CSV table of C-alpha atoms in Angstrom, one decimal:
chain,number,residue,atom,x,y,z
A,1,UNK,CA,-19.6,20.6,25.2
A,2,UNK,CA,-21.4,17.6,23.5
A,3,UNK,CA,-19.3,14.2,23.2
A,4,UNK,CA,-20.7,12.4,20.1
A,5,UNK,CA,-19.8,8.7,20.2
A,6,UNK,CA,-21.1,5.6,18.6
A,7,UNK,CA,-19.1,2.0,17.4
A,8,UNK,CA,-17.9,1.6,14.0
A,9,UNK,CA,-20.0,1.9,11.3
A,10,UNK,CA,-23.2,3.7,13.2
A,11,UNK,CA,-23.0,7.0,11.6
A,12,UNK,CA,-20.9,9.5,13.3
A,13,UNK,CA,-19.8,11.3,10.8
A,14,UNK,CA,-23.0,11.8,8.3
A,15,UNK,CA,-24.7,12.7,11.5
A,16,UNK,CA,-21.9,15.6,12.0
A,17,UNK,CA,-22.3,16.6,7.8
A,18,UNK,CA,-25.9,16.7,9.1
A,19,UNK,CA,-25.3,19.1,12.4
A,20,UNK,CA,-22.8,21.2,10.7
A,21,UNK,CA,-25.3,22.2,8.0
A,22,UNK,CA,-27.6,23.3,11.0
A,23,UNK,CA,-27.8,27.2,12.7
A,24,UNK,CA,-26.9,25.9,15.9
A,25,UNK,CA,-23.5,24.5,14.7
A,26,UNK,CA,-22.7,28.4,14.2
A,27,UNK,CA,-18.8,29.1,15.5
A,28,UNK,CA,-18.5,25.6,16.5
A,29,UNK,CA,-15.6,24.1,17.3
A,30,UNK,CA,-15.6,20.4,16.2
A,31,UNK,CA,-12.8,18.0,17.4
A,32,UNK,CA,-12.4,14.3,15.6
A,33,UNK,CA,-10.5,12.0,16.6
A,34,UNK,CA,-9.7,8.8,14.4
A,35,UNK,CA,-8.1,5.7,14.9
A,36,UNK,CA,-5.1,4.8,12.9
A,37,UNK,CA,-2.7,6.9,11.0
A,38,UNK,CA,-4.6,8.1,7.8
A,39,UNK,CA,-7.2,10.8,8.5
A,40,UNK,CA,-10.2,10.5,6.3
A,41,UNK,CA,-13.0,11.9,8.6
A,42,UNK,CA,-11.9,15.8,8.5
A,43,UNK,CA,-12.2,15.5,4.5
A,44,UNK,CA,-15.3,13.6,4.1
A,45,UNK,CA,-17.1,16.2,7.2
A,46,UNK,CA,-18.4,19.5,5.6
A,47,UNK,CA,-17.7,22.8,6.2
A,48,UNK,CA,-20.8,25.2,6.8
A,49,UNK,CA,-18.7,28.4,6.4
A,50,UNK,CA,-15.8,30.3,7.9
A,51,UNK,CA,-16.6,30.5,11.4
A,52,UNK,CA,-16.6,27.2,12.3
A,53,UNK,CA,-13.6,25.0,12.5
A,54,UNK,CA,-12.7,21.6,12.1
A,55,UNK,CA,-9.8,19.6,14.1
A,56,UNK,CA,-8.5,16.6,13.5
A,57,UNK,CA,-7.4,14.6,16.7
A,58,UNK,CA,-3.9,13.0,16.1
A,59,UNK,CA,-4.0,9.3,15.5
A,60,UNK,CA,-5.0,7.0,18.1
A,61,UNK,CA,-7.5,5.5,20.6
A,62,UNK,CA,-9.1,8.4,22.3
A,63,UNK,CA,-9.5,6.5,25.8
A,64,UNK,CA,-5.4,6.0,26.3
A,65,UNK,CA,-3.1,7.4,23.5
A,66,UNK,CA,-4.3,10.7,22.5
A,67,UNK,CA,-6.0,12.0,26.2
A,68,UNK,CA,-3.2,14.0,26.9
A,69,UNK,CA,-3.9,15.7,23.4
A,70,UNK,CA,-7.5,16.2,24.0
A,71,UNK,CA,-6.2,18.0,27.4
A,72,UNK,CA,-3.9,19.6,25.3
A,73,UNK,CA,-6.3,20.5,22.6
A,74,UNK,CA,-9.2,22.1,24.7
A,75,UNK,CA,-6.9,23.9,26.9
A,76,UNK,CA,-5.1,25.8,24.4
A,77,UNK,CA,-8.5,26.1,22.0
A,78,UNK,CA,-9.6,29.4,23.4
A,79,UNK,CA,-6.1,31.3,22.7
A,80,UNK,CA,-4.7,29.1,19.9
A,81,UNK,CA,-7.8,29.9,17.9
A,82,UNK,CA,-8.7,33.5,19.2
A,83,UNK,CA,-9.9,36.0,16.7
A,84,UNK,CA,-9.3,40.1,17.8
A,85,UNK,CA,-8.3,38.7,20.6
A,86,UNK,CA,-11.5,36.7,21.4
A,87,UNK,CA,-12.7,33.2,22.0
A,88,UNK,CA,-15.1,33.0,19.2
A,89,UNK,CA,-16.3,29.3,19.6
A,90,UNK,CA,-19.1,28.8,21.9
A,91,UNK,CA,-19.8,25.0,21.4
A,92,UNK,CA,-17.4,22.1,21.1
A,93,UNK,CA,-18.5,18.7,19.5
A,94,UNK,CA,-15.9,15.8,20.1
A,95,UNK,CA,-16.2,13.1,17.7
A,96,UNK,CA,-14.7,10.3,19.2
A,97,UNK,CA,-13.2,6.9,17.4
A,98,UNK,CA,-15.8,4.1,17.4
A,99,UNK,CA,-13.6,1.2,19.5
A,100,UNK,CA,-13.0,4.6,22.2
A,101,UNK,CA,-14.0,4.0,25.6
A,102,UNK,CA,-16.4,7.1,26.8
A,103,UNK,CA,-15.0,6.6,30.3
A,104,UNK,CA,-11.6,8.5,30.6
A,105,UNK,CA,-12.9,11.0,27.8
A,106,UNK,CA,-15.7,12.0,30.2
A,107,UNK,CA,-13.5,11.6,33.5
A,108,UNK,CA,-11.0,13.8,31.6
A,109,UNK,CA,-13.2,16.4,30.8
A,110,UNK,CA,-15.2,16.5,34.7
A,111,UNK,CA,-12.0,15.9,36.4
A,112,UNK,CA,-9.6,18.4,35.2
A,113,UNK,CA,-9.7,21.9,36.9
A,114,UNK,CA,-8.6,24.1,34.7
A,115,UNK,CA,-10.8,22.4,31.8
A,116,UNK,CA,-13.8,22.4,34.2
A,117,UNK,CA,-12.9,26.5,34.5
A,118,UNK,CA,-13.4,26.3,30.9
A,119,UNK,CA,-16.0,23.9,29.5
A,120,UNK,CA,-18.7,22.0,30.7
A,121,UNK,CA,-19.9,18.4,29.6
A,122,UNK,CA,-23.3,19.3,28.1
A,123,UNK,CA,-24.1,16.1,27.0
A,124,UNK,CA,-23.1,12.6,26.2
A,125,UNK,CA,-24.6,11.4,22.9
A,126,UNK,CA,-24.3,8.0,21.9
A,127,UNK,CA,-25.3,6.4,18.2
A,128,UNK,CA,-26.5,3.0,17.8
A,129,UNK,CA,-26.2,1.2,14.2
A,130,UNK,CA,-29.8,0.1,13.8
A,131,UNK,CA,-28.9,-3.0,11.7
A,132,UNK,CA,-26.0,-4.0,13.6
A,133,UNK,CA,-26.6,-2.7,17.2
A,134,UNK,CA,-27.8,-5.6,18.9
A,135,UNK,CA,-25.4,-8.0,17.8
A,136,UNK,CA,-22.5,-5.4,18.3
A,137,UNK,CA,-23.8,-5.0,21.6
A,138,UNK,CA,-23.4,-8.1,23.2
A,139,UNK,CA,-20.1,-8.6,21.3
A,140,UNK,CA,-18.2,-5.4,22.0
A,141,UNK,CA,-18.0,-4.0,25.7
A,142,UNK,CA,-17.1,-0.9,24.0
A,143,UNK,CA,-20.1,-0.5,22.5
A,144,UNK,CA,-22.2,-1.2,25.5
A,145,UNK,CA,-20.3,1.5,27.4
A,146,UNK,CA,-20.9,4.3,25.0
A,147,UNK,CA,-24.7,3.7,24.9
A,148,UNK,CA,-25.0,3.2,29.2
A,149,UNK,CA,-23.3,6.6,29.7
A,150,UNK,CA,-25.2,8.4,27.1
A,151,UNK,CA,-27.5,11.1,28.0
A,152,UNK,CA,-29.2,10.8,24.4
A,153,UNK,CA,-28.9,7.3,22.4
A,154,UNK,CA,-29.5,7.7,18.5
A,155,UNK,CA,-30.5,5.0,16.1
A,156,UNK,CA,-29.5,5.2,12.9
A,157,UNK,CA,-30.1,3.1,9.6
A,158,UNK,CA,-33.6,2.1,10.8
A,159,UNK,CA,-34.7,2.1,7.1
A,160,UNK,CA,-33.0,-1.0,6.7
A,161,UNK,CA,-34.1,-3.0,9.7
A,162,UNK,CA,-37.2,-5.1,10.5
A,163,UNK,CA,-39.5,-3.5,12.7
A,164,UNK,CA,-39.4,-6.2,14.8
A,165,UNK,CA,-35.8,-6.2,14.8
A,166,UNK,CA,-35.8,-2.6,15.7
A,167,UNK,CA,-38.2,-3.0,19.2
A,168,UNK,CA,-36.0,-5.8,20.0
A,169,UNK,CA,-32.7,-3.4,19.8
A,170,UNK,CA,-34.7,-0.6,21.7
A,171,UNK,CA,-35.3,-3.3,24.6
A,172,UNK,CA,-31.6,-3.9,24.9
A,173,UNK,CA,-31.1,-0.2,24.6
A,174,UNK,CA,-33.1,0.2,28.1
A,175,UNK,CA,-32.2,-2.4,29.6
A,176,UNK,CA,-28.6,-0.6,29.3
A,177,UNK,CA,-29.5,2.6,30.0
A,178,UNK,CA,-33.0,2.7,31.7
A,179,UNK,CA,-32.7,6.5,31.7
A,180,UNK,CA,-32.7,7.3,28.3
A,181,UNK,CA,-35.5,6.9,25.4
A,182,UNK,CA,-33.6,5.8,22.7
A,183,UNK,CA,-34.5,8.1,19.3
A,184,UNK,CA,-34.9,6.7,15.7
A,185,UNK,CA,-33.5,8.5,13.3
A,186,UNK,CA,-34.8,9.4,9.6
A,187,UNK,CA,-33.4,10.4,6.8
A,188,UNK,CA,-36.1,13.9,6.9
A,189,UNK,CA,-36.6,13.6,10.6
A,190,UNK,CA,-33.6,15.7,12.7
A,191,UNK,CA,-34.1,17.8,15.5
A,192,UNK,CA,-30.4,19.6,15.9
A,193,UNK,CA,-32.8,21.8,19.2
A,194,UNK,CA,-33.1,18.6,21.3
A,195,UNK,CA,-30.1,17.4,20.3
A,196,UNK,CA,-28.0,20.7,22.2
A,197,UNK,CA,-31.0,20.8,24.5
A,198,UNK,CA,-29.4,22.2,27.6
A,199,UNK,CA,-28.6,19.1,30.0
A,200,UNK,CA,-25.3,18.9,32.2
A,201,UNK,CA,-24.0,15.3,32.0
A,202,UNK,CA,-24.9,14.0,35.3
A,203,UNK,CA,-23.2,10.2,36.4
A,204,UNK,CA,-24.8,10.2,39.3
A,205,UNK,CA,-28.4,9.4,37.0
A,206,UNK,CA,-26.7,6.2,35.2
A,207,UNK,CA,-26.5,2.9,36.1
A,208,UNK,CA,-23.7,1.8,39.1
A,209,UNK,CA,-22.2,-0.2,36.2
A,210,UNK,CA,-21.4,3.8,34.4
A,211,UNK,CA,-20.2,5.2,38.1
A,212,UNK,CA,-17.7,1.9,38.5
A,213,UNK,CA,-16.3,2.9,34.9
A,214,UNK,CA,-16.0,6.5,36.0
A,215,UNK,CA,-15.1,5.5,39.6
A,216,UNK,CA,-12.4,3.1,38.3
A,217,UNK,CA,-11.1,5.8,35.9
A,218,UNK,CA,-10.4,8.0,38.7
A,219,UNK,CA,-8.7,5.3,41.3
A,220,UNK,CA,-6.5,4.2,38.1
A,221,UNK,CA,-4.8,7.7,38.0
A,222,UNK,CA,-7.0,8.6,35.0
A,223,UNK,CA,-5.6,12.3,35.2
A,224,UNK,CA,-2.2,10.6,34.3
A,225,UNK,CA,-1.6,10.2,30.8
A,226,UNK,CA,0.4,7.2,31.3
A,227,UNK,CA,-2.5,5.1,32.6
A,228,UNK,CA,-3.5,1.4,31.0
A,229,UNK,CA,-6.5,-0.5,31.2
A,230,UNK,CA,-6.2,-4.3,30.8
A,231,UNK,CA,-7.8,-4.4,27.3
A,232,UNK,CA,-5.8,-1.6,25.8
A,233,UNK,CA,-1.8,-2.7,26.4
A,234,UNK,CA,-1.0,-1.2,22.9
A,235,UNK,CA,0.8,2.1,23.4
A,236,UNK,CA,3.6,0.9,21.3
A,237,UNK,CA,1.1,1.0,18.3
A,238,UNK,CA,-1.4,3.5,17.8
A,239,UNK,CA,-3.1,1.7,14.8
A,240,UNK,CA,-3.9,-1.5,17.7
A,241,UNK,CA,-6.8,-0.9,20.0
A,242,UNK,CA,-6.3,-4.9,21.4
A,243,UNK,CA,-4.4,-8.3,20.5
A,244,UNK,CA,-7.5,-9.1,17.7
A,245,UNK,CA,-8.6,-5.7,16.4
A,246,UNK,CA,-6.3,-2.8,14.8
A,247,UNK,CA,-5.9,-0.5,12.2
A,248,UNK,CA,-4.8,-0.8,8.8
A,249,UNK,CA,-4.3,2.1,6.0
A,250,UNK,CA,-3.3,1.7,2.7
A,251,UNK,CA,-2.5,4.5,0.6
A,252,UNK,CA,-2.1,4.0,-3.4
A,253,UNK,CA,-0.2,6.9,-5.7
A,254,UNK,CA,-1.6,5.4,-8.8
A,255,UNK,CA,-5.9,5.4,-10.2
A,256,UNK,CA,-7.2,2.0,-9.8
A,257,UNK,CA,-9.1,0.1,-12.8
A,258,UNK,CA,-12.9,-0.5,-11.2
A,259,UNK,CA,-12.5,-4.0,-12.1
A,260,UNK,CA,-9.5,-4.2,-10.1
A,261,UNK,CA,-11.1,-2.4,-6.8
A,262,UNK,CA,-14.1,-4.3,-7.1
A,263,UNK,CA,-12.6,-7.7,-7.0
A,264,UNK,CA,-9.9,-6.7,-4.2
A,265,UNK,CA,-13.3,-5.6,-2.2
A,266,UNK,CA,-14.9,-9.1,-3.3
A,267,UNK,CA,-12.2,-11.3,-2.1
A,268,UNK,CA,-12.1,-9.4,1.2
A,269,UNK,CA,-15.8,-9.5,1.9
A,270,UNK,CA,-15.9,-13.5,0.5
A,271,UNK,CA,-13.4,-14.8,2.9
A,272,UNK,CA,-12.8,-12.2,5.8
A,273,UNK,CA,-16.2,-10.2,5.4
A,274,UNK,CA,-17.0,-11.5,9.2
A,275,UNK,CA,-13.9,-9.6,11.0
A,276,UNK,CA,-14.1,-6.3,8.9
A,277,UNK,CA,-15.2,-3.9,11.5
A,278,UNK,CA,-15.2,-1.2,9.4
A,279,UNK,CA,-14.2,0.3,6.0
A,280,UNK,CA,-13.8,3.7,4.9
A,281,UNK,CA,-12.3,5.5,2.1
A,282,UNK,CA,-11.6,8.0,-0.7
A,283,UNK,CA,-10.7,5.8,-4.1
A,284,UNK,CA,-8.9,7.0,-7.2
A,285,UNK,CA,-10.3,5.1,-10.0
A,286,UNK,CA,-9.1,5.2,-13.7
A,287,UNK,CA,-12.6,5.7,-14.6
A,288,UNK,CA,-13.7,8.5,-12.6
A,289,UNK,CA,-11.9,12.5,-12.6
A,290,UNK,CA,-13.7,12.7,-9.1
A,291,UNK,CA,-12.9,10.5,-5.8
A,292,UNK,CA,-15.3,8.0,-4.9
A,293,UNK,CA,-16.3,7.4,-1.3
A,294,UNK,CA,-16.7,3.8,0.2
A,295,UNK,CA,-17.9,3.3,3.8
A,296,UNK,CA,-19.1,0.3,5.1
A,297,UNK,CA,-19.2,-2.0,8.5
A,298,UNK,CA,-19.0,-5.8,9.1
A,299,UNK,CA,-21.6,-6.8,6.2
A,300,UNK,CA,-23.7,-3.8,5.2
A,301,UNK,CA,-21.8,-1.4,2.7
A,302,UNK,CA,-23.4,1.5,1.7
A,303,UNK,CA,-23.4,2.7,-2.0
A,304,UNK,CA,-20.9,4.4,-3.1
A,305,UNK,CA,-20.9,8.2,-3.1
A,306,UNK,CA,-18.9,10.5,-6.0
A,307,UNK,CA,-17.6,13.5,-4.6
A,308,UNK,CA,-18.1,16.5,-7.1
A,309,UNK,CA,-14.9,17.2,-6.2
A,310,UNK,CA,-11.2,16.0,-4.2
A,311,UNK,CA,-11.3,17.8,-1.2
A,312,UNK,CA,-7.5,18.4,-1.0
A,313,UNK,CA,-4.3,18.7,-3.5
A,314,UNK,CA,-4.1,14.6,-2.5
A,315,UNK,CA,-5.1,12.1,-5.2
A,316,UNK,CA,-3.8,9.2,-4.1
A,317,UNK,CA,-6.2,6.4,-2.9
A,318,UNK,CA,-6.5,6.3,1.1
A,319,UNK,CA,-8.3,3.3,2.9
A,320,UNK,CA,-8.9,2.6,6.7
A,321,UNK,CA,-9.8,-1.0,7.4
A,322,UNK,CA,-10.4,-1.2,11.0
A,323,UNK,CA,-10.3,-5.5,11.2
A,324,UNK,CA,-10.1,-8.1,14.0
A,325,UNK,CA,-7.8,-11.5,13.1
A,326,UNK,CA,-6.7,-9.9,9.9
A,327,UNK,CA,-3.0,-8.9,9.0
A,328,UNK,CA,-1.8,-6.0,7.0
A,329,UNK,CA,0.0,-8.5,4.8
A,330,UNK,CA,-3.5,-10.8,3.9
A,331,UNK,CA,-4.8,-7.4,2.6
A,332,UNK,CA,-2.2,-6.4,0.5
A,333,UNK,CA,-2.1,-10.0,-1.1
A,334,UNK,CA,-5.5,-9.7,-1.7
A,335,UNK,CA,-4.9,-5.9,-3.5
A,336,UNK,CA,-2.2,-8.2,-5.4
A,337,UNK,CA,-4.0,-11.2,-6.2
A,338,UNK,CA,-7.1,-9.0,-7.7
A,339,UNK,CA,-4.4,-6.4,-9.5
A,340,UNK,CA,-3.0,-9.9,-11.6
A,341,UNK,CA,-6.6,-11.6,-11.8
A,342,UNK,CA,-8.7,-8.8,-13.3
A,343,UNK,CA,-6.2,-6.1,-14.9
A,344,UNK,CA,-2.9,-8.0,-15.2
A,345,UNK,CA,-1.1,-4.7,-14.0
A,346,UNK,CA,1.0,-3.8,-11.2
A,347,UNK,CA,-0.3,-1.6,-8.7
A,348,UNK,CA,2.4,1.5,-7.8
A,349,UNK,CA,3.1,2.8,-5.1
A,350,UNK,CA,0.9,0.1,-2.2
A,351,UNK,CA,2.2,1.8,0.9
């Protein structure tokens, strides 16, 4: 079992398109989990062929809300999907959300007999945004978890980084996790061997700081699932991962004039562009018979990518904003504001 985590915004899920592609992703099972209640990743993650399989998590932070369905979800795996009578899958990936803590996750997995019967944690590996990963960090204890307990730390986006920049983020890097030589990833550079290289996760090689996280996971009752930590009271709403940073998704029925997406994105990244943690999306514009894909974190966005095709029945316009200080309300005024401003139209069916 390999748990693939990384903050928002460092490449989790074009590294899976990547792995998927690859012979050693044969009868994989692949679990993502995302956070908030519109699930983009499991469209916008390809397929290989039949024999593998891809499962989407239900909504929620990984390290509270959904651990009892993670328990739930490996447990049942080898039956639930059997073929003549068979488990057929002999590799799990776990994609977790980028604000999860790796700590319970991993705890779960080590700690629970009858998964430990059935699985074992190959490795923990960890991406790191190469633009933004310093910064991020300092700023997110999050993100400074999931690259401590990582057995392999990956950099992505290093094609748009300094060099200089780039040493400077490797320092941090092992200064976090002395163990572990971080990798720098290229576009034609990608070896999927290493990646499943045959290592046990091991806490017993990390820092104290990682056995304290795993330690305190175990004296909090971390095989209950009705555990809290003090940064996560938000049980009540799985779209909140703390008081400042949640989860909003907006779905649209109707095709969007480009004018009118474009300015909505313009006034969002002009006045709020510091606390959007994250973007993704799949657009309906008027202009275009194929979705377009958006994806970008705090102030990188990537180009846009049109699909050749919709990859389900659904054509309305789904958008995850993953923000910190920003209400659901400021982002539909904005949507409201750009909709009068650039097309004088009403937008139909916000929701």
């Amino acid at each position: 079992m390999t748990l693939l985590t990384g903050f928002l915004g460092a490449g989790k899920t074009t590294l899976l398109n990547r792995l998927i592609r690859s012979p050693q992703m044969t009868k994989a099972l692949v679990i993502i989990n995302e956070f908030g209640s519109i699930g983009l990743d499991h469209d916008l993650v390809a397929r290989s062929n039949e024999d593998d399989t891809i499962i989407e998590m239900a909504s929620g932070c990984l390290c509270c809300t959904i651990k009892g369905d993670l328990r739930k979800t490996l447990a049942e795996a080898p039956w639930r999907f059997a073929r003549q009578g068979k488990r057929w899958f002999h590799r799990v990936v776990i994609e977790t959300t980028g604000l999860a803590d790796p700590a319970p996750i991993i705890h779960t997995v080590m700690a629970d007999e009858k998964l430990k019967r059935q699985y074992a944690l190959q490795s923990v590996v960890t991406l790191v945004d190469g633009c933004n990963g310093f910064h991020t960090l300092e700023a997110q204890p999050e993100a400074s978890k999931q690259a401590a307990v990582a057995d392999r730390l990956l950099i992505s986006k290093s094609d748009l980084v300094a060099p200089d920049e780039l040493a400077k983020l490797v320092v941090r890097l092992h200064k976090l996790n002395p163990a572990t030589e971080p990798v720098v990833l290229t576009p034609d550079a990608f070896d999927a061997d290493e990646l499943f290289a045959n290592r046990a996760f091991n806490p017993d090689l990390k820092s104290g700081d990682v056995r304290a996280w795993l330690n305190a996971e175990a004296y909090s009752g971390g095989g209950q699932e009705d555990h809290h930590h003090h940064h996560h009271d938000h049980h009540h709403d799985i779209n909140r991962h703390d008081e400042r940073i949640r989860s909003v998704c907006l779905t649209i029925d109707e095709p969007l004039p480009a004018e009118v997406f474009d300015g909505w994105l313009d006034l969002l990244v002009t006045f709020n562009g510091v606390n959007v943690l994250r973007v993704k999306g799949i657009i309906n514009l008027e202009e275009l018979d194929t979705p377009l894909v958006i994806h970008g974190v705090q102030h990188i966005w990537h180009p846009p990518a049109i699909l050749e095709r919709w990859p389900s029945d659904d054509r309305r316009s789904r958008i995850v904003f993953i923000v910190r200080d920003i209400e659901e309300t400021e982002l539909r005024l904005m949507l409201e504001f750009a909709t009068q401003r650039f097309a004088r139209t009403e937008v139909i069916g916000l929701a």
